[in-house]
């Protein structure tokens, strides 16, 4: 299913007067307080977030999986779904493939399809947390950290293979997330596991093309419940430094223990020029993978405040790879992604409204109250008309969710694909 431009523009016409009123009012207010509204809108229009190929079907838990029906059952259909999302939101201009869940069969056809949908291939993700059919070695006791050299070699070779697949698609980065760790005290020698991991990553890094980046993800627990080899940003940062200039830390919002100050981590990494990628989701307890902004929108804003500061003040840090990393169990995955994209843009827009000069002055004067007021003034602004304006400017829908529902997109997908089609992935 593909949307016609006229379906979007007809929909926008219906809401255009109301939008214009709301936008004019907000733009006037912002202009008066010294905000360059045009710049904010252009920044929003430029901001693109990759959709992972595993986020288009309903995920599950270890207790069960409930399909949302009409799920994409192959890569072509997955790209179609991202294409739909992108035409509605104009924010999802990239896709991030997970290998081996989504190995292209016909590279030219997939590239052509992505091109026609205006999609780029962002980071490719390797998978050494599951055993693959016919694999010689098992990852039950770890992959890059395994005590067995044969297992480590298999895991290294897989990552090198993923790079090759990514090269054929035009990707420029590899994301490594390791499930490696231990379930019981004494099971692993921490030092051996870490050294093995470092050496394995270096072997992968060696074959990384010059214009590529390696992203190293961290996570404190799950699926291992006693220790994880790359448990925190410090470990990831250390490994990235050991690999070299093209290796970076990747921050995934869900990979922190409750109450961790993620904004401070972001700021430290950007100062050191080592933040490479960012995975969005939200959580209350752990790696819950729920809709971005559904639980802690203020924390997301504070994180974006540091990201914006870093993007404006840290030329030593490269442009970031942004990706939504969530697997939802009970929502229509496309509706969920629309909500996530909106929440990301909202937090970004609010962060762009922070008066950085005023904040610096208040910080120098140790005016704690003023500091809080400056941040919260930006946070309390209803920026949705700015988001809608950015979408309008790029040919997206004024209200993507409303149009998705009005066009009964899920019903059409079910009709096209059948009720019980299932997506590969989690
Ligand atoms: C992990 C991690 C990775 C993602 C997998 C599916 O928890 O967040 O980024 O590739 O899940
Ligand atoms: Mn992730
Ligand atoms: Mn995760």
Coordinates of C-alpha atoms and ligand atoms in Angstrom, one line a residue:
X1 CA 0.0 0.0 0.0
X2 CA 1.3 3.4 -0.9
X3 CA -0.3 6.8 -0.1
X4 CA -1.1 9.3 -2.9
X5 CA 0.1 12.8 -2.4
X6 CA -3.5 14.0 -2.9
X7 CA -4.7 11.9 0.1
X8 CA -2.4 13.8 2.3
X9 CA -3.0 17.3 0.8
X10 CA -6.8 16.8 0.8
X11 CA -6.6 15.9 4.5
X12 CA -4.4 18.9 5.2
X13 CA -6.8 21.2 3.5
X14 CA -9.5 20.3 6.0
X15 CA -7.4 21.2 9.0
X16 CA -5.5 24.1 7.4
X17 CA -7.4 27.0 8.9
X18 CA -7.3 25.7 12.4
X19 CA -3.6 24.9 12.1
X20 CA -2.8 28.3 10.7
X21 CA -4.4 30.1 13.6
X22 CA -2.6 28.0 16.2
X23 CA 0.7 28.3 14.3
X24 CA 0.5 32.0 13.9
X25 CA -0.3 32.6 17.6
X26 CA 2.6 30.4 18.7
X27 CA 5.1 31.8 16.1
X28 CA 4.2 35.3 17.2
X29 CA 4.8 34.6 20.9
X30 CA 8.1 32.8 20.2
X31 CA 9.4 35.5 17.8
X32 CA 8.7 38.1 20.6
X33 CA 10.8 36.1 23.0
X34 CA 13.7 36.0 20.6
X35 CA 13.2 32.5 19.1
X36 CA 14.0 32.1 15.4
X37 CA 10.9 30.0 14.6
X38 CA 12.0 29.4 11.0
X39 CA 15.3 27.8 12.2
X40 CA 13.4 25.6 14.7
X41 CA 11.0 24.4 11.9
X42 CA 13.9 23.7 9.5
X43 CA 15.7 21.7 12.2
X44 CA 12.6 19.7 12.9
X45 CA 12.1 19.0 9.2
X46 CA 15.7 17.8 8.9
X47 CA 15.6 15.5 11.9
X48 CA 15.1 11.9 10.7
X49 CA 14.9 8.8 12.8
X50 CA 15.6 5.3 11.6
X51 CA 12.9 2.6 12.0
X52 CA 14.3 -0.8 12.9
X53 CA 13.1 -3.6 10.7
X54 CA 11.9 -5.5 13.9
X55 CA 9.6 -2.8 15.1
X56 CA 6.9 -3.3 12.5
X57 CA 5.3 -6.3 14.0
X58 CA 3.8 -6.7 17.4
X59 CA 6.5 -8.0 19.8
X60 CA 6.0 -10.4 22.6
X61 CA 7.1 -11.3 26.0
X62 CA 8.3 -14.7 27.1
X63 CA 4.7 -15.4 28.1
X64 CA 3.2 -14.9 24.7
X65 CA 2.9 -12.9 21.5
X66 CA -0.3 -11.4 20.2
X67 CA -0.3 -10.4 16.6
X68 CA -1.7 -7.1 15.5
X69 CA -2.7 -8.5 12.2
X70 CA -1.6 -7.6 8.7
X71 CA 2.0 -7.5 9.8
X72 CA 4.7 -7.3 7.2
X73 CA 6.0 -10.8 6.6
X74 CA 9.1 -10.0 4.5
X75 CA 11.5 -7.2 4.0
X76 CA 9.7 -5.6 1.1
X77 CA 6.5 -5.3 3.1
X78 CA 8.6 -3.9 6.0
X79 CA 10.0 -1.2 3.8
X80 CA 6.5 -0.5 2.6
X81 CA 5.4 0.1 6.2
X82 CA 8.3 2.4 6.9
X83 CA 7.5 4.2 3.6
X84 CA 3.9 4.7 4.9
X85 CA 5.2 6.1 8.1
X86 CA 7.6 8.4 6.3
X87 CA 5.0 9.8 4.0
X88 CA 2.7 10.6 6.9
X89 CA 5.3 12.0 9.3
X90 CA 8.2 13.0 7.0
X91 CA 10.4 12.0 10.0
X92 CA 11.1 8.3 9.4
X93 CA 13.5 8.6 6.4
X94 CA 15.7 5.7 7.3
X95 CA 15.5 2.0 8.1
X96 CA 17.9 0.0 10.3
X97 CA 18.2 -3.7 9.3
X98 CA 18.7 -6.5 11.8
X99 CA 20.7 -9.4 10.4
X100 CA 19.9 -12.3 10.0
X101 CA 16.2 -11.4 10.6
X102 CA 16.1 -9.3 7.5
X103 CA 18.7 -10.3 4.9
X104 CA 17.8 -8.9 1.5
X105 CA 17.2 -11.5 -1.2
X106 CA 17.5 -9.1 -4.1
X107 CA 19.8 -6.2 -3.2
X108 CA 19.0 -4.1 -6.3
X109 CA 15.3 -4.5 -5.9
X110 CA 15.4 -3.5 -2.2
X111 CA 17.6 -0.5 -2.9
X112 CA 15.3 0.6 -5.7
X113 CA 12.3 0.2 -3.4
X114 CA 14.0 2.2 -0.6
X115 CA 14.9 4.9 -3.1
X116 CA 11.3 5.2 -4.4
X117 CA 10.1 5.6 -0.8
X118 CA 12.8 8.1 0.0
X119 CA 14.4 5.9 2.6
X120 CA 18.1 5.5 3.5
X121 CA 19.7 2.5 5.1
X122 CA 21.1 3.5 8.5
X123 CA 23.1 1.3 10.9
X124 CA 23.0 -2.5 10.4
X125 CA 22.6 -4.5 13.5
X126 CA 24.3 -7.9 14.2
X127 CA 22.8 -10.6 16.2
X128 CA 24.9 -12.9 18.3
X129 CA 22.2 -13.3 21.0
X130 CA 20.3 -16.1 19.3
X131 CA 21.6 -19.3 17.7
X132 CA 21.0 -19.4 14.0
X133 CA 19.8 -22.5 12.1
X134 CA 22.6 -24.8 11.2
X135 CA 25.2 -22.7 13.1
X136 CA 28.2 -24.8 14.2
X137 CA 28.7 -23.1 17.5
X138 CA 26.2 -21.9 20.2
X139 CA 25.9 -18.5 21.9
X140 CA 24.4 -20.0 25.0
X141 CA 27.4 -19.0 27.1
X142 CA 28.2 -15.8 25.2
X143 CA 29.5 -14.7 21.8
X144 CA 32.3 -12.2 21.5
X145 CA 33.3 -12.9 25.2
X146 CA 33.0 -16.7 25.0
X147 CA 35.7 -18.8 26.6
X148 CA 35.8 -20.8 23.3
X149 CA 37.8 -19.4 20.5
X150 CA 35.7 -21.1 17.9
X151 CA 32.6 -19.4 19.2
X152 CA 34.3 -16.0 19.3
X153 CA 35.5 -16.5 15.7
X154 CA 32.0 -17.4 14.6
X155 CA 30.6 -14.3 16.2
X156 CA 33.3 -12.1 14.7
X157 CA 32.7 -13.6 11.3
X158 CA 29.0 -12.9 11.6
X159 CA 29.7 -9.2 12.4
X160 CA 32.0 -9.0 9.4
X161 CA 29.3 -10.5 7.2
X162 CA 26.8 -7.9 8.5
X163 CA 29.2 -5.2 7.5
X164 CA 29.3 -6.6 4.0
X165 CA 25.6 -6.7 3.7
X166 CA 25.4 -3.1 4.9
X167 CA 28.0 -2.1 2.4
X168 CA 25.8 -3.4 -0.4
X169 CA 22.9 -1.2 0.8
X170 CA 24.8 2.0 1.5
X171 CA 24.8 1.7 5.3
X172 CA 27.7 3.4 7.1
X173 CA 27.6 1.9 10.5
X174 CA 27.4 -1.3 12.5
X175 CA 25.7 -1.5 15.8
X176 CA 26.8 -4.3 18.2
X177 CA 24.6 -5.2 21.1
X178 CA 25.9 -8.1 23.1
X179 CA 23.7 -10.2 25.4
X180 CA 27.0 -11.7 26.8
X181 CA 27.2 -12.0 30.6
X182 CA 26.5 -14.4 33.3
X183 CA 23.5 -15.6 35.3
X184 CA 25.3 -16.7 38.4
X185 CA 28.2 -15.5 40.6
X186 CA 31.4 -17.3 39.7
X187 CA 30.1 -18.4 36.3
X188 CA 32.4 -16.0 34.4
X189 CA 35.8 -14.6 35.0
X190 CA 35.0 -10.9 34.6
X191 CA 38.5 -10.0 33.3
X192 CA 38.6 -12.9 30.8
X193 CA 35.2 -12.0 29.5
X194 CA 36.1 -8.3 29.1
X195 CA 39.4 -9.0 27.4
X196 CA 37.9 -11.5 25.0
X197 CA 35.2 -9.0 24.1
X198 CA 37.8 -6.2 23.6
X199 CA 39.9 -8.5 21.3
X200 CA 36.8 -9.6 19.4
X201 CA 35.6 -6.1 18.8
X202 CA 39.1 -5.1 17.7
X203 CA 39.0 -7.9 15.1
X204 CA 35.6 -6.6 13.8
X205 CA 36.9 -3.1 13.8
X206 CA 39.9 -4.0 11.7
X207 CA 37.6 -4.9 8.8
X208 CA 35.4 -1.8 9.2
X209 CA 35.5 0.3 6.0
X210 CA 37.1 3.7 6.4
X211 CA 33.9 5.7 6.1
X212 CA 32.1 3.5 8.6
X213 CA 31.4 3.7 12.3
X214 CA 31.2 1.0 14.9
X215 CA 28.5 1.6 17.6
X216 CA 28.9 -0.3 20.9
X217 CA 25.7 -0.6 22.9
X218 CA 25.6 -1.3 26.7
X219 CA 23.0 -2.6 29.0
X220 CA 23.1 -3.4 32.7
X221 CA 21.1 -6.7 32.7
X222 CA 18.8 -8.9 30.7
X223 CA 19.0 -11.5 29.3
X224 CA 21.7 -12.2 31.8
X225 CA 20.7 -11.5 35.4
X226 CA 23.9 -11.5 37.3
X227 CA 26.4 -9.6 35.1
X228 CA 26.6 -8.2 31.6
X229 CA 30.0 -7.8 30.0
X230 CA 29.3 -4.4 28.5
X231 CA 27.1 -3.2 31.4
X232 CA 27.4 0.6 31.3
X233 CA 28.5 3.6 29.2
X234 CA 31.9 3.6 30.9
X235 CA 32.7 0.1 29.7
X236 CA 31.4 0.9 26.2
X237 CA 33.4 4.1 26.1
X238 CA 36.6 2.2 27.2
X239 CA 36.0 -0.4 24.5
X240 CA 35.3 2.2 21.8
X241 CA 38.6 4.0 22.8
X242 CA 40.5 0.7 22.6
X243 CA 39.1 0.1 19.1
X244 CA 39.9 3.5 17.6
X245 CA 38.5 6.7 16.2
X246 CA 35.7 5.1 14.2
X247 CA 34.2 3.4 17.3
X248 CA 31.6 5.1 19.4
X249 CA 29.2 4.5 22.3
X250 CA 25.6 4.0 21.6
X251 CA 23.0 5.1 24.2
X252 CA 19.8 3.2 24.3
X253 CA 17.3 4.9 26.7
X254 CA 16.0 1.6 28.0
X255 CA 19.4 0.3 29.0
X256 CA 19.8 2.0 32.3
X257 CA 18.9 1.2 35.9
X258 CA 16.0 3.2 37.2
X259 CA 16.8 6.9 37.9
X260 CA 20.1 6.9 36.0
X261 CA 21.0 10.4 34.9
X262 CA 21.0 9.7 31.2
X263 CA 21.3 13.4 30.2
X264 CA 24.6 13.6 32.0
X265 CA 25.9 10.5 30.2
X266 CA 24.9 12.0 26.9
X267 CA 26.7 15.3 27.8
X268 CA 29.9 13.5 28.9
X269 CA 30.1 11.4 25.8
X270 CA 29.5 14.4 23.4
X271 CA 32.2 16.4 25.2
X272 CA 34.6 13.5 24.5
X273 CA 33.3 13.2 20.9
X274 CA 32.3 9.6 21.5
X275 CA 28.5 9.5 21.2
X276 CA 27.7 7.8 17.9
X277 CA 24.1 6.5 18.1
X278 CA 21.0 6.8 20.1
X279 CA 18.0 4.4 20.6
X280 CA 14.7 5.8 21.6
X281 CA 12.1 4.1 23.8
X282 CA 10.6 4.6 27.2
X283 CA 10.4 2.5 30.3
X284 CA 9.4 2.3 33.9
X285 CA 11.3 -0.6 35.2
X286 CA 13.9 -1.9 32.7
X287 CA 14.2 -2.3 29.0
X288 CA 10.5 -2.1 28.7
X289 CA 10.5 -0.8 25.1
X290 CA 7.3 1.2 25.5
X291 CA 6.3 4.2 23.4
X292 CA 8.7 7.1 23.5
X293 CA 7.6 9.8 25.8
X294 CA 4.7 7.8 27.3
X295 CA 6.2 7.6 30.8
X296 CA 9.0 10.1 31.3
X297 CA 8.5 12.9 28.8
X298 CA 10.4 15.5 31.0
X299 CA 13.4 13.2 31.2
X300 CA 13.3 12.9 27.4
X301 CA 13.3 16.7 27.2
X302 CA 16.3 17.0 29.6
X303 CA 18.2 14.5 27.4
X304 CA 17.3 16.4 24.3
X305 CA 18.5 19.6 26.0
X306 CA 22.0 18.0 26.3
X307 CA 21.8 16.6 22.8
X308 CA 21.0 20.0 21.4
X309 CA 23.7 21.6 23.4
X310 CA 26.2 19.0 22.2
X311 CA 25.1 19.4 18.6
X312 CA 25.6 23.1 18.9
X313 CA 28.8 23.1 20.9
X314 CA 30.7 19.9 20.3
X315 CA 32.1 19.8 16.7
X316 CA 34.3 16.9 18.0
X317 CA 31.2 14.7 18.1
X318 CA 29.9 13.4 14.8
X319 CA 26.3 13.5 13.6
X320 CA 24.3 11.0 15.4
X321 CA 22.4 7.9 14.2
X322 CA 18.9 8.1 15.6
X323 CA 16.8 5.0 15.9
X324 CA 13.5 4.0 17.6
X325 CA 14.2 0.8 19.4
X326 CA 10.9 -0.4 20.8
X327 CA 8.9 -3.5 20.5
X328 CA 5.3 -3.1 21.5
X329 CA 3.0 -5.8 22.5
X330 CA -0.6 -4.5 22.4
X331 CA -0.6 -1.5 20.0
X332 CA -0.8 -1.3 16.3
X333 CA 3.0 -1.0 15.6
X334 CA 2.5 1.8 13.1
X335 CA 0.3 3.8 15.4
X336 CA 2.8 3.3 18.1
X337 CA 5.7 4.5 15.9
X338 CA 3.7 7.6 14.9
X339 CA 3.3 8.4 18.6
X340 CA 7.0 7.8 19.2
X341 CA 8.1 10.0 16.3
X342 CA 5.8 12.7 17.6
X343 CA 7.2 12.5 21.1
X344 CA 10.8 12.6 19.8
X345 CA 10.0 15.7 17.7
X346 CA 8.2 17.3 20.6
X347 CA 11.1 16.9 23.0
X348 CA 13.6 18.1 20.3
X349 CA 11.5 21.2 19.6
X350 CA 11.2 22.1 23.2
X351 CA 15.0 21.7 23.7
X352 CA 15.5 24.0 20.7
X353 CA 13.4 26.6 22.6
X354 CA 15.7 26.7 25.6
X355 CA 17.4 30.1 25.8
X356 CA 20.9 28.8 26.1
X357 CA 22.4 32.3 26.7
X358 CA 20.1 33.1 29.4
X359 CA 20.7 29.7 31.0
X360 CA 24.4 30.3 30.9
X361 CA 24.0 33.6 32.7
X362 CA 21.7 32.2 35.3
X363 CA 24.2 29.3 35.8
X364 CA 27.1 31.7 36.2
X365 CA 25.1 33.7 38.7
X366 CA 24.2 30.6 40.6
X367 CA 20.6 31.6 40.2
X368 CA 19.2 28.1 40.7
X369 CA 15.6 29.2 40.5
X370 CA 16.1 31.0 37.2
X371 CA 17.8 28.0 35.8
X372 CA 14.8 25.8 36.5
X373 CA 12.4 28.5 35.2
X374 CA 14.3 28.7 31.9
X375 CA 14.2 25.0 31.3
X376 CA 10.6 24.6 32.3
X377 CA 9.5 27.6 30.2
X378 CA 10.6 25.8 27.2
X379 CA 9.2 22.5 28.4
X380 CA 5.8 23.9 29.1
X381 CA 5.4 25.4 25.6
X382 CA 2.9 23.4 23.5
X383 CA 5.1 23.0 20.4
X384 CA 2.7 20.8 18.4
X385 CA 1.9 23.5 15.9
X386 CA 5.6 23.7 15.1
X387 CA 5.8 20.0 14.4
X388 CA 2.7 20.2 12.2
X389 CA 4.2 23.1 10.3
X390 CA 7.4 21.2 9.7
X391 CA 5.5 18.3 8.4
X392 CA 3.3 20.5 6.2
X393 CA 6.5 22.1 4.7
X394 CA 7.8 18.6 3.9
X395 CA 4.7 17.2 2.4
X396 CA 3.6 15.2 5.5
X397 CA 0.2 15.1 7.2
X398 CA -0.9 17.8 9.7
X399 CA -2.0 15.0 12.0
X400 CA -0.4 11.7 11.0
X401 CA -2.4 9.5 13.4
X402 CA -5.7 11.0 12.5
X403 CA -5.0 10.5 8.8
X404 CA -3.8 6.9 9.4
X405 CA -7.1 6.2 11.1
X406 CA -9.2 8.0 8.6
X407 CA -7.7 6.1 5.7
X408 CA -8.1 2.8 7.6
X409 CA -4.6 1.8 6.8
X410 CA -4.4 -1.2 9.1
X411 CA -7.6 -2.6 7.6
X412 CA -6.2 -2.3 4.1
X413 CA -2.9 -4.0 5.2
X414 CA -4.9 -6.9 6.7
X415 CA -6.8 -7.2 3.4
X416 CA -3.6 -7.2 1.4
X417 CA -1.5 -9.4 3.6
X418 CA -4.1 -11.5 5.5
X419 CA -4.9 -11.5 9.1
X420 CA -2.3 -13.8 10.4
X421 CA 0.8 -12.7 8.6
X422 CA 3.7 -12.4 11.1
X423 CA 6.8 -10.3 11.1
X424 CA 10.2 -11.7 11.9
X425 CA 12.0 -10.3 14.9
X426 CA 11.4 -10.5 18.6
Ligands
LIG1 C1 18.5 -5.1 22.5 C2 19.2 -3.8 22.0 C3 19.4 -3.8 20.5 C4 18.4 -4.4 19.7 C5 17.8 -5.7 20.3 C6 16.7 -6.2 19.4 O1 17.9 -4.9 23.8 O2 18.4 -2.7 22.4 O3 19.7 -2.5 20.1 O4 19.0 -4.6 18.4 O5 17.4 -5.5 21.6
LIG2 MN1 19.0 -0.8 21.4
LIG3 MN1 17.1 -2.9 24.2

